[in-house]
Amino acid sequence: PIHQVVTFFQLYDALTTFYIIVMIQSIAIYHALFLSFVLIAFSSQTAIGSSHHSSPFYHPLIKSRTRSSLFSKNLPLSSFVSKDQYILRGGAGDSNDDDENDSGDDDDDEERYSRQVYTLGSRAHSLVRKSTIIIDGPLRSGLAYESIKNLALSGVGKIIILDNHMGSVNDEGLVDDYYFDDTMDDLGAVYRRGALRECFPNHKEDEVVDDAELMAEYVRRINPNVKVCIMKRKDFLEGIKAPEKSLEEIVDLVGTNPVLLCVDRPLSTQIMLNKACRMIGGSSSSDSDVLSMTCIPFVSIETAGVYGKVFCDFGDDFHIVDEDGETPKTTLLQSVERLDSNDGGEVVMNCLEGERHDVSKGDVIDFQFKNGISDQQAEYLDSVELIVTYVKNPTCFNVIVFSKKEKQQKIEGSELDKIIDGMNINVNGFSRVKIPRAIPFLSLEKALAAQNDPSENLFAASDLEKSFDPMRRSAIMASFGALESVKKAKSTLSDSSDENDFVNAVMASSCTDNKQFISIVSSFARCAKAKFTPIQAIYGALGAQEVLKAASGLYNPIRQFLLYDCDEVLVHSNQSAIENDKSPASGMKYILGKGLVKKLSSQKIFVVGSGAIGCELLKNLAAMEVGTKKKKGGCIILTDMDTIEKSNLSRQLLFRDGDVGKFKSIAAQEAIQRLNPKVHVIVHTSKVGDQTKETYFDDKFWSEGVDIVLNALDNVEARLFIDSQCVANQKPLIDAGTLGAKGNVQVVVPCQSESYASSTDPPEPTIPVCTLKNFPYEISHTIQWARDLFDGLFNRRPSQVNEYKQQISSMKPSEFAKSLFDKLGEDAAMDMANELAEDCISFDTANNDFPEKLKLFSLTWACQLAKSLFYDAFRDLLKQHPIDSVDDEGIPFWSGSRRPPTPLRYSDDLSNPEEMNINKSIIDFVRCASRLRIETYLTDSLLGDYNYMTQFHVSADDAKAALTDFGLEESSHSDDATSFQRRLTGKIKIAKMNSSGIQNGLNSMEFEKDDDANGHVAFVASASNLRAIAYGIPPVDAMETRRVAGRIVPAMITTTALVSALSCIELVKLIQKANLRWYRNAFVNLALPFFAFTSPLPAETVQGLHGLTFTLWDKISIQETEKQSLNGGITLRQLLRRIKKKAQKGEESIEISNVSFGPYMLYANFLHGDDDDVLDSCLQKLVEDAVSSGDIEDEDEELDVEEVKTEAQIEEVKALQRRQYLDFTVIVEDPETGEEGELPPVRLVRWRQK
């Protein structure tokens, strides 16, 4: 049930964000009603207003007996529960550093997998790195290559390739060779060609390369850290089933964390392998009572044409540690109160105004205590457990309080009142607790027998329109079931007669004559012979993701079948064309027809970005023969201005370790040529969207040089620009994006659908300045504060010295002080003077004692900084607002989101653990701050001298000694009575005196998140955690600090591969020119798993004047004549006449009210109606002057055409002169009624000599 997978509010938020607009506006109302029905069904036990539990409030897994095992996915609960048998953040817990990593981790692991770690968490990632994946499938299968690629990039520890390619019957009496036809597998052919060219560059066509060895070597190239070996299937089966084998011997064979992935195998082989996985040491795991016995999780994936299926069996007792991988939200608490006197002990939890909780019925709640709570009170409140019984609304819910010590005994009466009082006094907020749970799986044989039993709920939803159709499900399952017997008898499905036999065989076994059933089976038979590249890529992603779930216990697995197809592409295909096609066979031609494949190969496809999504798109396009007809204009245009980094290698297929530092687009082109040398790739490394520079991507390119655009971008600004160009030039666009396990695809169909910009995501929440400065209550607040501190201390301030050092040395202190005051004002001028006095320090690098002096100076500065930030500032804030102070309304000042800070100081008291922890944090801060301060004063040559730099190393002992010597003397304020000007001048004098020796300036630093050696993240983490400790916020590790401070987007290869494949399906529909209802926008979450597909919304109709209607795709086009061009260009008066003539319909007259170019107004009838100078001006010149001035609307300022333009303005004007067309916004009005209306965009096409 979905209520066990995702909370109501999580599901509500996700669907609201992506689909509420769809439901409201879609003309297909039944889609909206159906989606609403599914929402109700999914949230039946968690929705607002749900009834109370009737059963005891404890999680069944806590009471169940768990089995210990050498296989990590069935670990005992105690091995992964961190607090009171609950997971506070599943999937992100710390891994066990004492465990030996069998996967051969090296030093670059963290950098290579950093984006994936932010998705999976360190605990789950560690298990993935220690896993062994056994793969059984045809060694030339594109689905096998795709799955292995995803697993290798994900960093599994070891891959065992089972080799059964012997052309003989195996020990179970099964033959697999007939089941797979590699001539109809385009993706497999591309992968194999690329592997041969990469791994064996000198290979000759007549030389035989073992398929298993080729696949193994390819995996090593993809990820050198993954171990690969080849094993005979017979040896594997004998090794795990032999009764005399001990579990330790089996572990030696398959590893401590094995998962078996079965790819493109007959159903009988799938059943045989699944049985073997459930028979460890010759005993069935379901019947055995031996604690150490378990099963090997089993995943099977298979495709046939445009259809596919996944099956998962993870054993009778699989433990899910974290179902969604999301960090529970910490919500601030307003109050806690009893429901009423006869409530049976229920308590009402009220969130702070403006806060929304994310809890659902049945959730367990964990406290976040206020600063200053006593250990006794904290222990008392920790002894109780709160379980949600009723969700009233997003800000209020009910709980029942239980005692942890008394085995889930409900607390009532006076004891409950005492707990409520304690929560109101000491609890600042709460978060839901993630509880591991155990779920049972059926074997494949049993699941097939029970597939039509609704009570078993064996099918996961993959398409809300298709998945809940039982007839469709039955038809596809029956077709897959019959595929083995038909292929065994026929060897292949070669013509229509074979397809008829297939349909008859399925009908006979299913005993039905339902027309829908027959239609689906016929479609299946029609394409089952071949493999469809996008479908293979989808199932390769799904299969790999389920394997990772089995290995880590992270995310909710598929239970147990999942079916997905794209048979809507068959509606427009012409399969009969393949029968008369004498060219080499291919899966694409067989499924879609020769004509459509020819169109695909002749298209000009613009791929924007060659990162993770871009690499997957390019690989799929190469397999789909896109851009192979160079003589017909076919090509792939690729651009990306980024270079390859180590962290890209865990999800970007086309790059290798040796490519680090290269341009992504160039390296991608080289890789694509290995996969399919027929693909014509045009490569660029320039930015799309910089219209001020002359690039390849000009108006001519957008109008003539591209047919379809595929977005593989990572920012909204670039997406909006691409979208605007596609709308302006009526080009199709497919946009894809990912965020961890979530992904989305949007297709923009010219003249039919809305555009990408038609709907916008809500803006990212910003943190108020007052919250950052004085009242943080979340760790993100302290991290952002520390990030700003870094920029101020090590970027802004050194740059400030470099900017003003010349003026300081040349001007009198009083004159410079006055200039600061006049420019900045009193407070800002004094702040800058203090900083300059601190920073303008020169050292004689030639002296032998230079390192010692600089190190001592920096340590002293860091100690003073720590005192100022974490003691003086908090002390002053508490003086200004004492703990017992109230605001103007009589409400305690320190309430709600405001937390009183605790001033922190270095202490010699080693008996207090809390003080020792504070000491350690202050030492870390001083060490990190002094290290960066030292580097500020060193020249580049010294920074590059490693031996010299060792003299500046700051150890923890150095920082501790400096703090001990520094003490905590009170700051002196004796100069408060001194005049401001005198104090300001005094600071400048100090700066002038000390800056005389600064020759080359100071080093300013840009925050770099991915280089641990530079100390940037370490400084931010130490500063953030000290501030968090002071405000009672739980600190976080450097990994989480890096994510927030560096604004890192979590990513993993499986999500990327999935959305790229979905994009390619939509590409096929665009070539087919399908009706809008056949296209699919997609939102997926592989963690849940959750899939939602909807048709794109039609373009919104805009109501104009006199009944005129238009959409964003419409425009009024006006062609400049040769004569007008030779006379300097069309004038404004001529343009207005042409617009009026084209826009006026019938006898109703219109007047043009105003004309604008972007944000610049060029004409307004009430201002320029009689202004002949403006009306007779060249339109091009008016636009150039408007853009140059930046503000043509201000009539009080006359435009000085002789004014010297800046370099940027000159570039803008040049860019306008290169444009082939200009688009204008025109407002018209009815001269009789005064009613105004907007026209479609008016495009002026400039005359160009051919």
PDB file of C-alpha atoms in Angstrom, residues 635-809:
ATOM      1  CA  CYS A 635      23.472  15.449 -37.706  1.00  0.00           C
ATOM      2  CA  ILE A 636      23.675  15.905 -33.959  1.00  0.00           C
ATOM      3  CA  ILE A 637      24.735  19.389 -32.892  1.00  0.00           C
ATOM      4  CA  LEU A 638      26.294  19.239 -29.451  1.00  0.00           C
ATOM      5  CA  THR A 639      27.503  22.025 -27.209  1.00  0.00           C
ATOM      6  CA  ASP A 640      28.799  22.193 -23.654  1.00  0.00           C
ATOM      7  CA  MET A 641      31.214  24.757 -22.240  1.00  0.00           C
ATOM      8  CA  ASP A 642      32.091  22.691 -19.146  1.00  0.00           C
ATOM      9  CA  THR A 643      35.101  20.463 -18.640  1.00  0.00           C
ATOM     10  CA  ILE A 644      35.106  16.975 -17.148  1.00  0.00           C
ATOM     11  CA  GLU A 645      35.630  16.601 -13.402  1.00  0.00           C
ATOM     12  CA  LYS A 646      36.218  13.493 -11.325  1.00  0.00           C
ATOM     13  CA  SER A 647      32.738  13.691  -9.809  1.00  0.00           C
ATOM     14  CA  ASN A 648      31.236  13.365 -13.326  1.00  0.00           C
ATOM     15  CA  LEU A 649      32.571   9.839 -13.788  1.00  0.00           C
ATOM     16  CA  SER A 650      29.951   8.128 -11.598  1.00  0.00           C
ATOM     17  CA  ARG A 651      27.062   9.002 -13.915  1.00  0.00           C
ATOM     18  CA  GLN A 652      28.431  10.141 -17.279  1.00  0.00           C
ATOM     19  CA  LEU A 653      28.920   7.071 -19.454  1.00  0.00           C
ATOM     20  CA  LEU A 654      31.013   8.570 -22.224  1.00  0.00           C
ATOM     21  CA  PHE A 655      33.886   9.814 -20.050  1.00  0.00           C
ATOM     22  CA  ARG A 656      36.844   7.967 -18.549  1.00  0.00           C
ATOM     23  CA  ASP A 657      39.467   8.831 -15.943  1.00  0.00           C
ATOM     24  CA  GLY A 658      41.850   9.955 -18.661  1.00  0.00           C
ATOM     25  CA  ASP A 659      39.293  12.489 -19.917  1.00  0.00           C
ATOM     26  CA  VAL A 660      39.324  14.607 -16.744  1.00  0.00           C
ATOM     27  CA  GLY A 661      40.038  18.196 -17.750  1.00  0.00           C
ATOM     28  CA  LYS A 662      38.808  17.842 -21.354  1.00  0.00           C
ATOM     29  CA  PHE A 663      35.787  19.667 -22.733  1.00  0.00           C
ATOM     30  CA  LYS A 664      32.754  17.451 -22.248  1.00  0.00           C
ATOM     31  CA  SER A 665      31.404  17.969 -25.747  1.00  0.00           C
ATOM     32  CA  ILE A 666      34.701  17.034 -27.419  1.00  0.00           C
ATOM     33  CA  ALA A 667      35.179  13.912 -25.294  1.00  0.00           C
ATOM     34  CA  ALA A 668      31.544  12.940 -25.924  1.00  0.00           C
ATOM     35  CA  GLN A 669      32.031  13.252 -29.680  1.00  0.00           C
ATOM     36  CA  GLU A 670      35.034  10.930 -29.535  1.00  0.00           C
ATOM     37  CA  ALA A 671      33.024   8.368 -27.544  1.00  0.00           C
ATOM     38  CA  ILE A 672      30.029   8.539 -29.897  1.00  0.00           C
ATOM     39  CA  GLN A 673      32.290   7.859 -32.880  1.00  0.00           C
ATOM     40  CA  ARG A 674      33.343   4.635 -31.175  1.00  0.00           C
ATOM     41  CA  LEU A 675      29.736   3.610 -30.601  1.00  0.00           C
ATOM     42  CA  ASN A 676      28.485   4.483 -34.091  1.00  0.00           C
ATOM     43  CA  PRO A 677      30.935   6.072 -36.544  1.00  0.00           C
ATOM     44  CA  LYS A 678      28.095   6.841 -38.954  1.00  0.00           C
ATOM     45  CA  VAL A 679      26.669   9.496 -36.623  1.00  0.00           C
ATOM     46  CA  HIS A 680      27.625  12.992 -37.791  1.00  0.00           C
ATOM     47  CA  VAL A 681      28.336  15.076 -34.678  1.00  0.00           C
ATOM     48  CA  ILE A 682      29.003  18.838 -34.840  1.00  0.00           C
ATOM     49  CA  VAL A 683      30.695  19.947 -31.646  1.00  0.00           C
ATOM     50  CA  HIS A 684      30.854  23.322 -29.910  1.00  0.00           C
ATOM     51  CA  THR A 685      32.205  24.491 -26.586  1.00  0.00           C
ATOM     52  CA  SER A 686      30.407  27.830 -26.474  1.00  0.00           C
ATOM     53  CA  LYS A 687      27.577  28.935 -24.243  1.00  0.00           C
ATOM     54  CA  VAL A 688      24.080  29.012 -25.658  1.00  0.00           C
ATOM     55  CA  GLY A 689      22.292  32.197 -24.678  1.00  0.00           C
ATOM     56  CA  ASP A 690      25.126  34.708 -24.743  1.00  0.00           C
ATOM     57  CA  GLN A 691      23.696  36.833 -27.527  1.00  0.00           C
ATOM     58  CA  THR A 692      26.241  39.609 -27.064  1.00  0.00           C
ATOM     59  CA  LYS A 693      28.935  37.436 -28.643  1.00  0.00           C
ATOM     60  CA  GLU A 694      29.036  36.190 -32.191  1.00  0.00           C
ATOM     61  CA  THR A 695      28.586  32.437 -32.016  1.00  0.00           C
ATOM     62  CA  TYR A 696      27.344  29.564 -34.129  1.00  0.00           C
ATOM     63  CA  PHE A 697      23.950  29.787 -32.430  1.00  0.00           C
ATOM     64  CA  ASP A 698      22.596  32.825 -34.261  1.00  0.00           C
ATOM     65  CA  ASP A 699      19.183  33.488 -35.771  1.00  0.00           C
ATOM     66  CA  LYS A 700      20.036  31.490 -38.879  1.00  0.00           C
ATOM     67  CA  PHE A 701      20.910  28.474 -36.778  1.00  0.00           C
ATOM     68  CA  TRP A 702      17.650  28.609 -34.853  1.00  0.00           C
ATOM     69  CA  SER A 703      15.546  29.101 -37.963  1.00  0.00           C
ATOM     70  CA  GLU A 704      17.326  26.711 -40.358  1.00  0.00           C
ATOM     71  CA  GLY A 705      20.031  24.755 -38.551  1.00  0.00           C
ATOM     72  CA  VAL A 706      18.005  22.683 -36.108  1.00  0.00           C
ATOM     73  CA  ASP A 707      14.897  20.504 -36.315  1.00  0.00           C
ATOM     74  CA  ILE A 708      14.448  19.307 -32.704  1.00  0.00           C
ATOM     75  CA  VAL A 709      16.067  20.418 -29.445  1.00  0.00           C
ATOM     76  CA  LEU A 710      16.889  18.056 -26.581  1.00  0.00           C
ATOM     77  CA  ASN A 711      17.705  19.833 -23.321  1.00  0.00           C
ATOM     78  CA  ALA A 712      20.306  18.318 -20.998  1.00  0.00           C
ATOM     79  CA  LEU A 713      20.813  21.428 -18.875  1.00  0.00           C
ATOM     80  CA  ASP A 714      21.282  21.978 -15.164  1.00  0.00           C
ATOM     81  CA  ASN A 715      19.820  25.464 -14.635  1.00  0.00           C
ATOM     82  CA  VAL A 716      16.498  27.195 -15.199  1.00  0.00           C
ATOM     83  CA  GLU A 717      17.918  30.316 -16.836  1.00  0.00           C
ATOM     84  CA  ALA A 718      19.403  28.369 -19.738  1.00  0.00           C
ATOM     85  CA  ARG A 719      16.223  26.297 -20.081  1.00  0.00           C
ATOM     86  CA  LEU A 720      14.121  29.448 -20.382  1.00  0.00           C
ATOM     87  CA  PHE A 721      16.388  30.830 -23.092  1.00  0.00           C
ATOM     88  CA  ILE A 722      16.269  27.609 -25.119  1.00  0.00           C
ATOM     89  CA  ASP A 723      12.504  27.524 -24.677  1.00  0.00           C
ATOM     90  CA  SER A 724      12.156  31.107 -25.920  1.00  0.00           C
ATOM     91  CA  GLN A 725      14.156  30.295 -29.054  1.00  0.00           C
ATOM     92  CA  CYS A 726      12.073  27.181 -29.706  1.00  0.00           C
ATOM     93  CA  VAL A 727       8.845  29.150 -29.392  1.00  0.00           C
ATOM     94  CA  ALA A 728      10.159  31.997 -31.543  1.00  0.00           C
ATOM     95  CA  ASN A 729      11.194  29.583 -34.290  1.00  0.00           C
ATOM     96  CA  GLN A 730       8.490  26.950 -33.764  1.00  0.00           C
ATOM     97  CA  LYS A 731      10.923  24.156 -32.930  1.00  0.00           C
ATOM     98  CA  PRO A 732      10.013  21.075 -30.845  1.00  0.00           C
ATOM     99  CA  LEU A 733      11.697  20.840 -27.461  1.00  0.00           C
ATOM    100  CA  ILE A 734      12.155  17.962 -25.020  1.00  0.00           C
ATOM    101  CA  ASP A 735      13.414  18.953 -21.595  1.00  0.00           C
ATOM    102  CA  ALA A 736      14.636  16.518 -18.936  1.00  0.00           C
ATOM    103  CA  GLY A 737      15.952  16.970 -15.422  1.00  0.00           C
ATOM    104  CA  THR A 738      16.757  14.970 -12.305  1.00  0.00           C
ATOM    105  CA  LEU A 739      17.119  15.487  -8.580  1.00  0.00           C
ATOM    106  CA  GLY A 740      18.442  12.385  -6.868  1.00  0.00           C
ATOM    107  CA  ALA A 741      15.882   9.623  -7.372  1.00  0.00           C
ATOM    108  CA  LYS A 742      13.377  12.052  -8.912  1.00  0.00           C
ATOM    109  CA  GLY A 743      13.180  12.964 -12.571  1.00  0.00           C
ATOM    110  CA  ASN A 744      10.920  14.704 -15.023  1.00  0.00           C
ATOM    111  CA  VAL A 745      10.467  15.043 -18.773  1.00  0.00           C
ATOM    112  CA  GLN A 746       8.478  17.726 -20.579  1.00  0.00           C
ATOM    113  CA  VAL A 747       7.777  17.751 -24.296  1.00  0.00           C
ATOM    114  CA  VAL A 748       6.950  21.000 -26.087  1.00  0.00           C
ATOM    115  CA  VAL A 749       5.060  20.486 -29.370  1.00  0.00           C
ATOM    116  CA  PRO A 750       5.000  23.493 -31.722  1.00  0.00           C
ATOM    117  CA  CYS A 751       1.601  25.060 -32.329  1.00  0.00           C
ATOM    118  CA  GLN A 752      -0.051  22.538 -29.984  1.00  0.00           C
ATOM    119  CA  SER A 753       1.290  22.465 -26.428  1.00  0.00           C
ATOM    120  CA  GLU A 754       2.267  24.989 -23.820  1.00  0.00           C
ATOM    121  CA  SER A 755       5.953  25.851 -23.581  1.00  0.00           C
ATOM    122  CA  TYR A 756       8.443  25.223 -20.800  1.00  0.00           C
ATOM    123  CA  ALA A 757       8.029  28.820 -19.614  1.00  0.00           C
ATOM    124  CA  SER A 758       4.223  28.568 -19.511  1.00  0.00           C
ATOM    125  CA  SER A 759       4.426  27.203 -15.973  1.00  0.00           C
ATOM    126  CA  THR A 760       7.086  28.046 -13.430  1.00  0.00           C
ATOM    127  CA  ASP A 761       8.306  26.309 -10.313  1.00  0.00           C
ATOM    128  CA  PRO A 762       7.931  28.182  -7.025  1.00  0.00           C
ATOM    129  CA  PRO A 763      11.036  30.226  -6.175  1.00  0.00           C
ATOM    130  CA  GLU A 764      13.555  28.749  -3.788  1.00  0.00           C
ATOM    131  CA  PRO A 765      12.899  29.943  -0.228  1.00  0.00           C
ATOM    132  CA  THR A 766      15.322  32.585   0.967  1.00  0.00           C
ATOM    133  CA  ILE A 767      16.614  33.021   4.508  1.00  0.00           C
ATOM    134  CA  PRO A 768      15.791  36.405   6.086  1.00  0.00           C
ATOM    135  CA  VAL A 769      18.849  38.458   7.037  1.00  0.00           C
ATOM    136  CA  CYS A 770      17.746  38.711  10.668  1.00  0.00           C
ATOM    137  CA  THR A 771      17.495  34.919  10.848  1.00  0.00           C
ATOM    138  CA  LEU A 772      20.994  34.490   9.447  1.00  0.00           C
ATOM    139  CA  LYS A 773      22.481  37.187  11.648  1.00  0.00           C
ATOM    140  CA  ASN A 774      20.854  36.583  15.019  1.00  0.00           C
ATOM    141  CA  PHE A 775      18.088  33.964  15.058  1.00  0.00           C
ATOM    142  CA  PRO A 776      19.017  30.728  13.211  1.00  0.00           C
ATOM    143  CA  TYR A 777      16.954  27.631  13.974  1.00  0.00           C
ATOM    144  CA  GLU A 778      18.016  25.218  11.210  1.00  0.00           C
ATOM    145  CA  ILE A 779      21.430  23.904  10.251  1.00  0.00           C
ATOM    146  CA  SER A 780      21.009  25.412   6.776  1.00  0.00           C
ATOM    147  CA  HIS A 781      20.935  28.835   8.421  1.00  0.00           C
ATOM    148  CA  THR A 782      24.253  28.331  10.173  1.00  0.00           C
ATOM    149  CA  ILE A 783      25.855  26.832   7.070  1.00  0.00           C
ATOM    150  CA  GLN A 784      24.774  29.787   4.941  1.00  0.00           C
ATOM    151  CA  TRP A 785      26.085  32.164   7.624  1.00  0.00           C
ATOM    152  CA  ALA A 786      29.436  30.346   7.620  1.00  0.00           C
ATOM    153  CA  ARG A 787      29.547  30.383   3.825  1.00  0.00           C
ATOM    154  CA  ASP A 788      28.992  34.151   3.835  1.00  0.00           C
ATOM    155  CA  LEU A 789      31.670  34.447   6.521  1.00  0.00           C
ATOM    156  CA  PHE A 790      34.142  32.626   4.286  1.00  0.00           C
ATOM    157  CA  ASP A 791      33.397  34.920   1.362  1.00  0.00           C
ATOM    158  CA  GLY A 792      33.765  37.992   3.547  1.00  0.00           C
ATOM    159  CA  LEU A 793      37.013  37.005   5.250  1.00  0.00           C
ATOM    160  CA  PHE A 794      38.887  35.363   2.407  1.00  0.00           C
ATOM    161  CA  ASN A 795      37.458  36.882  -0.752  1.00  0.00           C
ATOM    162  CA  ARG A 796      35.936  40.294  -0.146  1.00  0.00           C
ATOM    163  CA  ARG A 797      38.453  41.544   2.405  1.00  0.00           C
ATOM    164  CA  PRO A 798      41.653  40.590   0.496  1.00  0.00           C
ATOM    165  CA  SER A 799      40.125  42.091  -2.651  1.00  0.00           C
ATOM    166  CA  GLN A 800      39.308  45.188  -0.630  1.00  0.00           C
ATOM    167  CA  VAL A 801      42.957  45.581   0.420  1.00  0.00           C
ATOM    168  CA  ASN A 802      44.125  45.116  -3.153  1.00  0.00           C
ATOM    169  CA  GLU A 803      41.665  47.737  -4.362  1.00  0.00           C
ATOM    170  CA  TYR A 804      42.523  50.419  -1.785  1.00  0.00           C
ATOM    171  CA  LYS A 805      46.189  49.810  -0.908  1.00  0.00           C
ATOM    172  CA  GLN A 806      47.404  52.307  -3.503  1.00  0.00           C
ATOM    173  CA  GLN A 807      45.069  55.009  -2.220  1.00  0.00           C
ATOM    174  CA  ILE A 808      46.006  54.271   1.396  1.00  0.00           C
ATOM    175  CA  SER A 809      49.702  54.660   0.657  1.00  0.00           C
TER     176      SER A 809
END
